[in-house]
């Protein structure tokens, strides 16, 4: 089987060994995993001669978004692991597996390897541990929120401390803002839009009906960390001040009943729940919206931010690392104090008060998203390796 047609550049003649806790399943003769993770590994496989993923085998059901690797030079090694690592007992059980993990991992590595520690999962941190024993080129990628947050797992805090201190011995890709004191930390955001999707969005947004009414949009899972309660509190406050707003909420999840109860309690007849929708249906809401609200309490990489920028939407986002880097730095919208519904309402009102600001924020988003399309991601990864990773 030949390599992907997308690989038109010379490869690094090394093997990349990726340590990651993303669960894999076996389907037929293929390993499958979360689609976003697989697409990322396929990119690395177009850059390196070989890619080995050191991970664990999932024991639960296969999820709907799991797919096989497209590139033939990807291999998978599954380490033995307890059925559950939840809670303190799960972590204690996992400690008994650590010597086995370390011994097997060290035996897998060779002199021509490059190590990638992909946190924050435990096996990702194993990538850091093996570099204490093997002097190999290495880099890390931390795919959870980089800013510290309330009730954050101790293991996550420990990993971030190690990576912040610079003792890892290589660059660390983060979903956060640049830190001039720590040049080894590299803000890096994957994307989910293609050049064709970007061009199509530019045509579609010409159909956008100008306000009033102003259509606000939220896209995401109905879970606590997404802060939909904060958004509804803010929207209720705004509703008492003006009558030209509509809020569309696209998504679903375990908190749906409590969200419906909150909407009913406030009597918000201008809030519409649309459930989970396929991408071609969600695009219609991006086209008709005027502002995207990103109310998350915690966020790794907010894909919806890039999607909103792609559709020229100004963004009101929580003051998190990912929003500071993508939204505030690039003048694509405004931020509100994380968890503060009244400040969110004030920032929404601030944007609504100026059509010029809305247009400028939207235009800036379109410009930035044009540089984040999938077709340019391969070269961005290549440049990262060339500039940051010390290959032998």
mmCIF file of C-alpha atoms in Angstrom:
data_model
loop_
_atom_site.group_PDB
_atom_site.id
_atom_site.type_symbol
_atom_site.label_atom_id
_atom_site.label_comp_id
_atom_site.label_asym_id
_atom_site.label_seq_id
_atom_site.Cartn_x
_atom_site.Cartn_y
_atom_site.Cartn_z
ATOM 1 C CA UNK A 1 0.000 0.000 0.000
ATOM 2 C CA UNK A 2 1.403 3.393 -1.018
ATOM 3 C CA UNK A 3 1.531 6.518 1.050
ATOM 4 C CA UNK A 4 -1.174 9.172 0.843
ATOM 5 C CA UNK A 5 -1.154 11.411 -2.234
ATOM 6 C CA UNK A 6 -0.984 14.375 0.157
ATOM 7 C CA UNK A 7 2.611 13.501 1.056
ATOM 8 C CA UNK A 8 4.594 15.444 -1.519
ATOM 9 C CA UNK A 9 7.482 16.465 0.763
ATOM 10 C CA UNK A 10 10.604 14.613 1.931
ATOM 11 C CA UNK A 11 10.115 12.601 5.107
ATOM 12 C CA UNK A 12 12.135 12.712 8.286
ATOM 13 C CA UNK A 13 13.946 9.381 8.274
ATOM 14 C CA UNK A 14 13.017 8.623 11.855
ATOM 15 C CA UNK A 15 10.342 6.650 13.610
ATOM 16 C CA UNK A 16 7.980 8.718 15.744
ATOM 17 C CA UNK A 17 6.824 6.874 18.876
ATOM 18 C CA UNK A 18 3.632 8.440 20.228
ATOM 19 C CA UNK A 19 2.674 7.721 23.839
ATOM 20 C CA UNK A 20 -1.044 8.391 24.258
ATOM 21 C CA UNK A 21 -3.895 7.148 26.423
ATOM 22 C CA UNK A 22 -6.506 7.515 23.671
ATOM 23 C CA UNK A 23 -8.353 4.193 23.716
ATOM 24 C CA UNK A 24 -8.155 1.961 20.661
ATOM 25 C CA UNK A 25 -10.444 -0.845 19.561
ATOM 26 C CA UNK A 26 -9.929 -3.626 17.042
ATOM 27 C CA UNK A 27 -12.295 -3.838 14.092
ATOM 28 C CA UNK A 28 -11.454 -6.689 11.762
ATOM 29 C CA UNK A 29 -7.738 -6.348 11.104
ATOM 30 C CA UNK A 30 -7.597 -2.618 11.887
ATOM 31 C CA UNK A 31 -7.079 -0.575 15.011
ATOM 32 C CA UNK A 32 -9.608 2.244 15.299
ATOM 33 C CA UNK A 33 -9.716 5.278 17.593
ATOM 34 C CA UNK A 34 -11.289 8.719 17.978
ATOM 35 C CA UNK A 35 -11.392 10.375 14.560
ATOM 36 C CA UNK A 36 -9.611 13.569 15.594
ATOM 37 C CA UNK A 37 -6.718 11.621 17.088
ATOM 38 C CA UNK A 38 -6.456 9.340 14.046
ATOM 39 C CA UNK A 39 -6.362 12.299 11.648
ATOM 40 C CA UNK A 40 -3.541 13.847 13.679
ATOM 41 C CA UNK A 41 -1.505 10.629 13.679
ATOM 42 C CA UNK A 42 -2.032 10.293 9.924
ATOM 43 C CA UNK A 43 -0.424 13.721 9.531
ATOM 44 C CA UNK A 44 2.608 12.645 11.557
ATOM 45 C CA UNK A 45 2.756 9.512 9.384
ATOM 46 C CA UNK A 46 3.128 11.688 6.297
ATOM 47 C CA UNK A 47 6.084 13.407 7.959
ATOM 48 C CA UNK A 48 7.997 10.544 9.586
ATOM 49 C CA UNK A 49 9.155 7.307 7.975
ATOM 50 C CA UNK A 50 7.249 5.272 10.561
ATOM 51 C CA UNK A 51 4.857 6.050 13.413
ATOM 52 C CA UNK A 52 4.255 3.740 16.367
ATOM 53 C CA UNK A 53 1.383 4.539 18.750
ATOM 54 C CA UNK A 54 1.857 3.185 22.273
ATOM 55 C CA UNK A 55 -1.565 3.147 23.883
ATOM 56 C CA UNK A 56 -4.171 0.909 25.526
ATOM 57 C CA UNK A 57 -6.983 -1.244 24.246
ATOM 58 C CA UNK A 58 -10.474 -0.051 25.096
ATOM 59 C CA UNK A 59 -12.748 -2.555 26.823
ATOM 60 C CA UNK A 60 -15.958 -0.581 26.409
ATOM 61 C CA UNK A 61 -18.183 -0.188 23.349
ATOM 62 C CA UNK A 62 -16.870 1.287 20.105
ATOM 63 C CA UNK A 63 -17.881 4.941 19.760
ATOM 64 C CA UNK A 64 -19.514 6.287 16.619
ATOM 65 C CA UNK A 65 -16.617 8.623 15.761
ATOM 66 C CA UNK A 66 -13.881 5.944 15.797
ATOM 67 C CA UNK A 67 -12.117 5.353 12.480
ATOM 68 C CA UNK A 68 -9.081 3.387 11.203
ATOM 69 C CA UNK A 69 -5.767 4.966 10.240
ATOM 70 C CA UNK A 70 -5.462 5.950 6.578
ATOM 71 C CA UNK A 71 -1.664 5.836 6.395
ATOM 72 C CA UNK A 72 -0.062 2.365 6.092
ATOM 73 C CA UNK A 73 3.080 3.227 8.063
ATOM 74 C CA UNK A 74 1.221 3.510 11.399
ATOM 75 C CA UNK A 75 1.580 0.646 13.878
ATOM 76 C CA UNK A 76 -0.118 0.283 17.262
ATOM 77 C CA UNK A 77 1.173 -1.321 20.471
ATOM 78 C CA UNK A 78 -1.377 -1.731 23.268
ATOM 79 C CA UNK A 79 -0.057 -1.897 26.818
ATOM 80 C CA UNK A 80 -1.884 -3.981 29.441
ATOM 81 C CA UNK A 81 -4.096 -1.815 31.636
ATOM 82 C CA UNK A 82 -6.741 -2.206 34.361
ATOM 83 C CA UNK A 83 -10.363 -2.256 33.234
ATOM 84 C CA UNK A 84 -10.941 1.070 34.997
ATOM 85 C CA UNK A 85 -8.595 3.788 36.220
ATOM 86 C CA UNK A 86 -11.355 5.956 37.713
ATOM 87 C CA UNK A 87 -11.072 7.140 41.298
ATOM 88 C CA UNK A 88 -8.299 6.585 43.797
ATOM 89 C CA UNK A 89 -8.510 2.779 43.580
ATOM 90 C CA UNK A 90 -8.178 2.932 39.822
ATOM 91 C CA UNK A 91 -5.046 5.048 40.173
ATOM 92 C CA UNK A 92 -3.590 2.639 42.736
ATOM 93 C CA UNK A 93 -4.212 -0.296 40.388
ATOM 94 C CA UNK A 94 -2.542 1.615 37.601
ATOM 95 C CA UNK A 95 0.628 2.034 39.676
ATOM 96 C CA UNK A 96 1.087 -1.739 39.626
ATOM 97 C CA UNK A 97 1.143 -1.612 35.831
ATOM 98 C CA UNK A 98 3.755 1.152 35.664
ATOM 99 C CA UNK A 99 6.877 -1.086 35.874
ATOM 100 C CA UNK A 100 5.464 -3.293 33.108
ATOM 101 C CA UNK A 101 4.674 -0.255 30.963
ATOM 102 C CA UNK A 102 8.139 1.202 31.484
ATOM 103 C CA UNK A 103 10.004 -2.052 30.818
ATOM 104 C CA UNK A 104 8.059 -2.782 27.660
ATOM 105 C CA UNK A 105 8.287 0.800 26.387
ATOM 106 C CA UNK A 106 12.046 0.982 26.861
ATOM 107 C CA UNK A 107 12.412 -2.253 24.899
ATOM 108 C CA UNK A 108 10.342 -0.801 22.057
ATOM 109 C CA UNK A 109 12.608 2.209 21.556
ATOM 110 C CA UNK A 110 15.598 2.351 19.236
ATOM 111 C CA UNK A 111 18.363 4.871 18.555
ATOM 112 C CA UNK A 112 16.589 6.403 15.551
ATOM 113 C CA UNK A 113 13.330 7.158 17.380
ATOM 114 C CA UNK A 114 11.692 10.454 18.267
ATOM 115 C CA UNK A 115 9.403 10.399 21.322
ATOM 116 C CA UNK A 116 6.096 12.268 21.478
ATOM 117 C CA UNK A 117 4.414 12.415 24.901
ATOM 118 C CA UNK A 118 0.755 13.238 24.298
ATOM 119 C CA UNK A 119 -0.882 14.243 27.576
ATOM 120 C CA UNK A 120 -2.690 14.476 29.838
ATOM 121 C CA UNK A 121 -3.468 10.739 30.037
ATOM 122 C CA UNK A 122 -1.223 8.451 32.103
ATOM 123 C CA UNK A 123 0.305 6.713 29.086
ATOM 124 C CA UNK A 124 1.089 10.133 27.643
ATOM 125 C CA UNK A 125 3.062 10.902 30.789
ATOM 126 C CA UNK A 126 4.835 7.570 30.309
ATOM 127 C CA UNK A 127 6.377 9.238 27.264
ATOM 128 C CA UNK A 128 7.980 11.759 29.595
ATOM 129 C CA UNK A 129 9.174 8.978 31.889
ATOM 130 C CA UNK A 130 10.948 6.977 29.168
ATOM 131 C CA UNK A 131 12.918 10.075 28.160
ATOM 132 C CA UNK A 132 14.470 10.025 31.640
ATOM 133 C CA UNK A 133 16.125 6.735 30.615
ATOM 134 C CA UNK A 134 16.635 7.232 26.873
ATOM 135 C CA UNK A 135 18.382 10.285 25.449
ATOM 136 C CA UNK A 136 16.225 10.589 22.368
ATOM 137 C CA UNK A 137 14.795 13.636 20.582
ATOM 138 C CA UNK A 138 11.434 14.380 22.132
ATOM 139 C CA UNK A 139 8.475 16.718 22.190
ATOM 140 C CA UNK A 140 5.168 16.790 24.025
ATOM 141 C CA UNK A 141 1.647 17.784 23.139
ATOM 142 C CA UNK A 142 -0.738 18.663 25.956
ATOM 143 C CA UNK A 143 -4.271 18.439 24.584
ATOM 144 C CA UNK A 144 -6.288 19.564 27.595
ATOM 145 C CA UNK A 145 -6.795 23.109 28.906
ATOM 146 C CA UNK A 146 -3.406 24.649 29.634
ATOM 147 C CA UNK A 147 -4.635 27.135 32.238
ATOM 148 C CA UNK A 148 -5.087 25.652 35.712
ATOM 149 C CA UNK A 149 -8.708 25.235 36.735
ATOM 150 C CA UNK A 150 -10.801 24.349 39.767
ATOM 151 C CA UNK A 151 -10.928 20.640 40.703
ATOM 152 C CA UNK A 152 -8.312 19.795 38.087
ATOM 153 C CA UNK A 153 -6.929 16.252 38.574
ATOM 154 C CA UNK A 154 -3.629 16.213 40.448
ATOM 155 C CA UNK A 155 -2.002 14.194 37.677
ATOM 156 C CA UNK A 156 -2.860 16.884 35.134
ATOM 157 C CA UNK A 157 -1.369 19.596 37.348
ATOM 158 C CA UNK A 158 1.792 17.545 37.811
ATOM 159 C CA UNK A 159 2.245 17.066 34.072
ATOM 160 C CA UNK A 160 1.785 20.761 33.365
ATOM 161 C CA UNK A 161 4.283 21.660 36.083
ATOM 162 C CA UNK A 162 6.881 19.339 34.528
ATOM 163 C CA UNK A 163 6.293 20.774 31.077
ATOM 164 C CA UNK A 164 6.233 24.392 32.274
ATOM 165 C CA UNK A 165 9.524 24.022 34.142
ATOM 166 C CA UNK A 166 11.343 23.128 30.948
ATOM 167 C CA UNK A 167 12.924 19.962 32.358
ATOM 168 C CA UNK A 168 11.342 17.753 29.714
ATOM 169 C CA UNK A 169 14.145 18.487 27.267
ATOM 170 C CA UNK A 170 12.025 19.361 24.274
ATOM 171 C CA UNK A 171 9.284 21.691 23.030
ATOM 172 C CA UNK A 172 5.703 21.348 24.272
ATOM 173 C CA UNK A 173 2.721 22.043 22.034
ATOM 174 C CA UNK A 174 -0.138 23.572 24.039
ATOM 175 C CA UNK A 175 -3.682 24.804 23.531
ATOM 176 C CA UNK A 176 -2.940 28.133 25.130
ATOM 177 C CA UNK A 177 -1.361 31.538 24.779
ATOM 178 C CA UNK A 178 2.333 32.196 24.184
ATOM 179 C CA UNK A 179 4.449 32.633 27.317
ATOM 180 C CA UNK A 180 7.550 34.768 26.705
ATOM 181 C CA UNK A 181 9.149 33.413 29.886
ATOM 182 C CA UNK A 182 8.882 29.856 28.566
ATOM 183 C CA UNK A 183 9.829 29.805 24.874
ATOM 184 C CA UNK A 184 9.703 25.988 24.832
ATOM 185 C CA UNK A 185 5.890 26.211 25.083
ATOM 186 C CA UNK A 186 4.439 26.431 21.580
ATOM 187 C CA UNK A 187 0.796 27.467 21.031
ATOM 188 C CA UNK A 188 -0.593 25.098 18.434
ATOM 189 C CA UNK A 189 -4.174 24.588 17.315
ATOM 190 C CA UNK A 190 -5.383 21.769 15.051
ATOM 191 C CA UNK A 191 -8.254 22.527 12.743
ATOM 192 C CA UNK A 192 -11.219 20.759 11.244
ATOM 193 C CA UNK A 193 -11.978 22.734 8.087
ATOM 194 C CA UNK A 194 -10.707 22.194 4.569
ATOM 195 C CA UNK A 195 -9.844 24.786 1.937
ATOM 196 C CA UNK A 196 -13.031 23.840 0.087
ATOM 197 C CA UNK A 197 -15.121 24.314 3.243
ATOM 198 C CA UNK A 198 -13.497 27.700 3.816
ATOM 199 C CA UNK A 199 -14.260 28.830 0.273
ATOM 200 C CA UNK A 200 -17.820 27.493 0.472
ATOM 201 C CA UNK A 201 -18.421 29.330 3.767
ATOM 202 C CA UNK A 202 -17.327 32.596 2.148
ATOM 203 C CA UNK A 203 -20.110 32.181 -0.402
ATOM 204 C CA UNK A 204 -22.719 30.933 2.071
ATOM 205 C CA UNK A 205 -22.389 33.809 4.538
ATOM 206 C CA UNK A 206 -23.537 36.192 1.835
ATOM 207 C CA UNK A 207 -26.976 34.667 2.510
ATOM 208 C CA UNK A 208 -26.877 35.852 6.139
ATOM 209 C CA UNK A 209 -29.942 37.939 6.964
ATOM 210 C CA UNK A 210 -28.910 41.150 8.747
ATOM 211 C CA UNK A 211 -30.356 41.861 12.210
ATOM 212 C CA UNK A 212 -32.688 42.502 13.890
ATOM 213 C CA UNK A 213 -33.342 40.073 15.369
ATOM 214 C CA UNK A 214 -29.813 39.229 16.489
ATOM 215 C CA UNK A 215 -29.238 35.471 16.436
ATOM 216 C CA UNK A 216 -26.831 34.156 19.076
ATOM 217 C CA UNK A 217 -25.422 30.651 18.635
ATOM 218 C CA UNK A 218 -24.044 28.023 21.012
ATOM 219 C CA UNK A 219 -22.661 24.693 19.735
ATOM 220 C CA UNK A 220 -21.499 21.983 22.129
ATOM 221 C CA UNK A 221 -22.274 19.135 24.498
ATOM 222 C CA UNK A 222 -24.723 19.612 27.346
ATOM 223 C CA UNK A 223 -22.216 19.079 30.146
ATOM 224 C CA UNK A 224 -21.240 21.261 33.099
ATOM 225 C CA UNK A 225 -17.887 22.404 31.740
ATOM 226 C CA UNK A 226 -19.534 23.922 28.649
ATOM 227 C CA UNK A 227 -21.215 26.557 30.838
ATOM 228 C CA UNK A 228 -24.650 26.551 29.196
ATOM 229 C CA UNK A 229 -26.147 27.566 32.554
ATOM 230 C CA UNK A 230 -23.930 30.666 32.495
ATOM 231 C CA UNK A 231 -25.114 31.480 28.983
ATOM 232 C CA UNK A 232 -28.805 31.069 29.895
ATOM 233 C CA UNK A 233 -28.391 33.285 32.976
ATOM 234 C CA UNK A 234 -26.757 35.953 30.810
ATOM 235 C CA UNK A 235 -29.403 35.626 28.116
ATOM 236 C CA UNK A 236 -32.196 35.949 30.670
ATOM 237 C CA UNK A 237 -30.613 39.170 31.925
ATOM 238 C CA UNK A 238 -30.355 40.535 28.367
ATOM 239 C CA UNK A 239 -33.940 39.532 27.664
ATOM 240 C CA UNK A 240 -35.049 41.906 30.382
ATOM 241 C CA UNK A 241 -33.234 44.767 28.633
ATOM 242 C CA UNK A 242 -34.049 44.189 24.955
ATOM 243 C CA UNK A 243 -36.481 42.263 22.751
ATOM 244 C CA UNK A 244 -34.435 41.661 19.595
ATOM 245 C CA UNK A 245 -32.573 38.442 20.499
ATOM 246 C CA UNK A 246 -32.832 34.766 19.548
ATOM 247 C CA UNK A 247 -30.581 32.066 21.008
ATOM 248 C CA UNK A 248 -30.028 28.858 19.025
ATOM 249 C CA UNK A 249 -28.440 25.982 20.955
ATOM 250 C CA UNK A 250 -27.079 23.072 18.915
ATOM 251 C CA UNK A 251 -26.046 19.988 20.859
ATOM 252 C CA UNK A 252 -27.205 17.462 23.408
ATOM 253 C CA UNK A 253 -25.974 15.593 26.430
ATOM 254 C CA UNK A 254 -26.682 14.457 29.975
ATOM 255 C CA UNK A 255 -27.745 17.907 31.220
ATOM 256 C CA UNK A 256 -30.511 18.374 28.665
ATOM 257 C CA UNK A 257 -33.356 18.036 31.193
ATOM 258 C CA UNK A 258 -31.836 20.608 33.566
ATOM 259 C CA UNK A 259 -31.237 22.984 30.659
ATOM 260 C CA UNK A 260 -34.844 22.604 29.532
ATOM 261 C CA UNK A 261 -35.959 23.280 33.113
ATOM 262 C CA UNK A 262 -33.836 26.435 33.285
ATOM 263 C CA UNK A 263 -35.279 27.710 30.012
ATOM 264 C CA UNK A 264 -38.821 27.029 31.272
ATOM 265 C CA UNK A 265 -38.077 28.668 34.633
ATOM 266 C CA UNK A 266 -36.954 31.865 32.919
ATOM 267 C CA UNK A 267 -39.766 31.678 30.349
ATOM 268 C CA UNK A 268 -37.312 32.029 27.458
ATOM 269 C CA UNK A 269 -39.523 31.429 24.433
ATOM 270 C CA UNK A 270 -36.777 32.824 22.184
ATOM 271 C CA UNK A 271 -34.313 30.035 23.086
ATOM 272 C CA UNK A 272 -34.416 27.071 20.707
ATOM 273 C CA UNK A 273 -32.825 23.661 21.338
ATOM 274 C CA UNK A 274 -31.976 21.833 18.124
ATOM 275 C CA UNK A 275 -30.254 18.682 19.415
ATOM 276 C CA UNK A 276 -27.303 16.966 17.754
ATOM 277 C CA UNK A 277 -26.976 17.765 14.069
ATOM 278 C CA UNK A 278 -24.668 16.504 11.294
ATOM 279 C CA UNK A 279 -22.077 18.998 9.968
ATOM 280 C CA UNK A 280 -24.133 19.951 6.903
ATOM 281 C CA UNK A 281 -27.060 20.879 9.168
ATOM 282 C CA UNK A 282 -24.930 22.747 11.721
ATOM 283 C CA UNK A 283 -23.529 24.907 8.919
ATOM 284 C CA UNK A 284 -26.987 26.412 8.412
ATOM 285 C CA UNK A 285 -26.907 27.760 11.964
ATOM 286 C CA UNK A 286 -23.442 29.259 11.461
ATOM 287 C CA UNK A 287 -24.757 30.928 8.303
ATOM 288 C CA UNK A 288 -27.802 32.514 9.965
ATOM 289 C CA UNK A 289 -26.112 33.443 13.271
ATOM 290 C CA UNK A 290 -24.653 36.866 14.085
ATOM 291 C CA UNK A 291 -22.559 35.991 17.178
ATOM 292 C CA UNK A 292 -21.086 32.766 18.595
ATOM 293 C CA UNK A 293 -21.084 32.375 22.375
ATOM 294 C CA UNK A 294 -18.312 30.190 23.811
ATOM 295 C CA UNK A 295 -19.193 29.905 27.496
ATOM 296 C CA UNK A 296 -16.981 26.952 28.518
ATOM 297 C CA UNK A 297 -15.595 26.825 32.034
ATOM 298 C CA UNK A 298 -12.816 24.500 30.805
ATOM 299 C CA UNK A 299 -11.587 24.009 27.236
ATOM 300 C CA UNK A 300 -8.738 22.246 25.503
ATOM 301 C CA UNK A 301 -8.994 23.149 21.855
ATOM 302 C CA UNK A 302 -12.346 24.754 21.044
ATOM 303 C CA UNK A 303 -13.054 23.535 17.517
ATOM 304 C CA UNK A 304 -16.227 25.627 17.414
ATOM 305 C CA UNK A 305 -14.088 28.778 17.662
ATOM 306 C CA UNK A 306 -12.384 28.007 14.351
ATOM 307 C CA UNK A 307 -15.707 26.987 12.797
ATOM 308 C CA UNK A 308 -17.254 30.301 13.858
ATOM 309 C CA UNK A 309 -14.276 32.243 12.504
ATOM 310 C CA UNK A 310 -14.651 30.312 9.258
ATOM 311 C CA UNK A 311 -18.196 31.666 8.957
ATOM 312 C CA UNK A 312 -17.178 35.217 9.825
ATOM 313 C CA UNK A 313 -18.875 35.262 13.222
ATOM 314 C CA UNK A 314 -17.693 37.560 16.014
ATOM 315 C CA UNK A 315 -17.087 35.565 19.186
ATOM 316 C CA UNK A 316 -17.837 36.241 22.829
ATOM 317 C CA UNK A 317 -15.698 33.718 24.699
ATOM 318 C CA UNK A 318 -14.686 32.856 28.245
ATOM 319 C CA UNK A 319 -11.267 34.159 29.252
ATOM 320 C CA UNK A 320 -9.330 30.915 28.741
ATOM 321 C CA UNK A 321 -5.954 30.267 27.141
ATOM 322 C CA UNK A 322 -7.425 29.003 23.875
ATOM 323 C CA UNK A 323 -9.738 32.025 23.587
ATOM 324 C CA UNK A 324 -6.988 34.489 24.426
ATOM 325 C CA UNK A 325 -4.789 33.048 21.690
ATOM 326 C CA UNK A 326 -7.415 32.568 18.978
ATOM 327 C CA UNK A 327 -9.984 35.271 19.720
ATOM 328 C CA UNK A 328 -8.435 38.148 21.657
ATOM 329 C CA UNK A 329 -4.978 38.074 20.058
ATOM 330 C CA UNK A 330 -6.461 37.991 16.555
ATOM 331 C CA UNK A 331 -9.200 40.570 17.264
ATOM 332 C CA UNK A 332 -11.989 38.132 16.383
ATOM 333 C CA UNK A 333 -14.224 39.036 19.326
ATOM 334 C CA UNK A 334 -14.218 39.817 23.040
ATOM 335 C CA UNK A 335 -13.720 37.811 26.232
ATOM 336 C CA UNK A 336 -15.706 37.681 29.455
ATOM 337 C CA UNK A 337 -14.599 36.696 32.933
ATOM 338 C CA UNK A 338 -14.913 32.925 33.176
ATOM 339 C CA UNK A 339 -18.129 31.946 34.971
ATOM 340 C CA UNK A 340 -19.507 35.508 35.237
ATOM 341 C CA UNK A 341 -22.964 35.629 33.612
ATOM 342 C CA UNK A 342 -23.397 39.377 34.088
ATOM 343 C CA UNK A 343 -20.068 40.111 32.425
ATOM 344 C CA UNK A 344 -21.014 37.783 29.578
ATOM 345 C CA UNK A 345 -24.261 39.710 29.130
ATOM 346 C CA UNK A 346 -22.358 43.003 29.133
ATOM 347 C CA UNK A 347 -19.894 41.769 26.494
ATOM 348 C CA UNK A 348 -22.696 40.484 24.263
ATOM 349 C CA UNK A 349 -24.412 43.848 24.567
ATOM 350 C CA UNK A 350 -21.110 45.577 23.796
ATOM 351 C CA UNK A 351 -20.749 43.748 20.476
ATOM 352 C CA UNK A 352 -24.419 44.215 19.580
ATOM 353 C CA UNK A 353 -24.067 47.969 20.017
ATOM 354 C CA UNK A 354 -21.726 48.303 17.027
ATOM 355 C CA UNK A 355 -22.413 46.785 13.603
ATOM 356 C CA UNK A 356 -18.951 47.991 12.544
ATOM 357 C CA UNK A 357 -17.258 46.032 15.348
ATOM 358 C CA UNK A 358 -19.254 42.929 14.459
ATOM 359 C CA UNK A 359 -18.121 43.185 10.843
ATOM 360 C CA UNK A 360 -14.489 43.830 11.776
ATOM 361 C CA UNK A 361 -14.408 40.884 14.194
ATOM 362 C CA UNK A 362 -15.999 38.634 11.580
ATOM 363 C CA UNK A 363 -13.593 39.728 8.834
ATOM 364 C CA UNK A 364 -10.618 39.108 11.135
ATOM 365 C CA UNK A 365 -11.922 35.622 11.875
ATOM 366 C CA UNK A 366 -12.246 34.799 8.189
ATOM 367 C CA UNK A 367 -8.676 35.960 7.597
ATOM 368 C CA UNK A 368 -7.231 33.901 10.455
ATOM 369 C CA UNK A 369 -9.220 30.777 9.595
ATOM 370 C CA UNK A 370 -7.881 30.916 6.035
ATOM 371 C CA UNK A 371 -4.438 30.185 7.486
ATOM 372 C CA UNK A 372 -5.714 27.276 9.602
ATOM 373 C CA UNK A 373 -7.168 25.017 6.916
ATOM 374 C CA UNK A 374 -6.316 21.319 6.937
ATOM 375 C CA UNK A 375 -4.254 21.519 3.765
ATOM 376 C CA UNK A 376 -1.727 23.746 5.542
ATOM 377 C CA UNK A 377 -1.550 21.653 8.689
ATOM 378 C CA UNK A 378 0.951 19.126 7.308
ATOM 379 C CA UNK A 379 3.466 21.862 6.604
ATOM 380 C CA UNK A 380 2.881 23.483 10.004
ATOM 381 C CA UNK A 381 3.727 20.148 11.673
ATOM 382 C CA UNK A 382 6.784 19.775 9.440
ATOM 383 C CA UNK A 383 7.987 23.245 10.307
ATOM 384 C CA UNK A 384 7.511 22.517 14.010
ATOM 385 C CA UNK A 385 9.757 19.437 13.730
ATOM 386 C CA UNK A 386 12.363 21.259 11.615
ATOM 387 C CA UNK A 387 12.550 24.289 13.887
ATOM 388 C CA UNK A 388 11.945 22.826 17.332
ATOM 389 C CA UNK A 389 12.852 19.139 17.529
ATOM 390 C CA UNK A 390 16.559 18.287 17.556
ATOM 391 C CA UNK A 391 16.792 15.330 15.198
ATOM 392 C CA UNK A 392 20.019 13.274 15.010
#
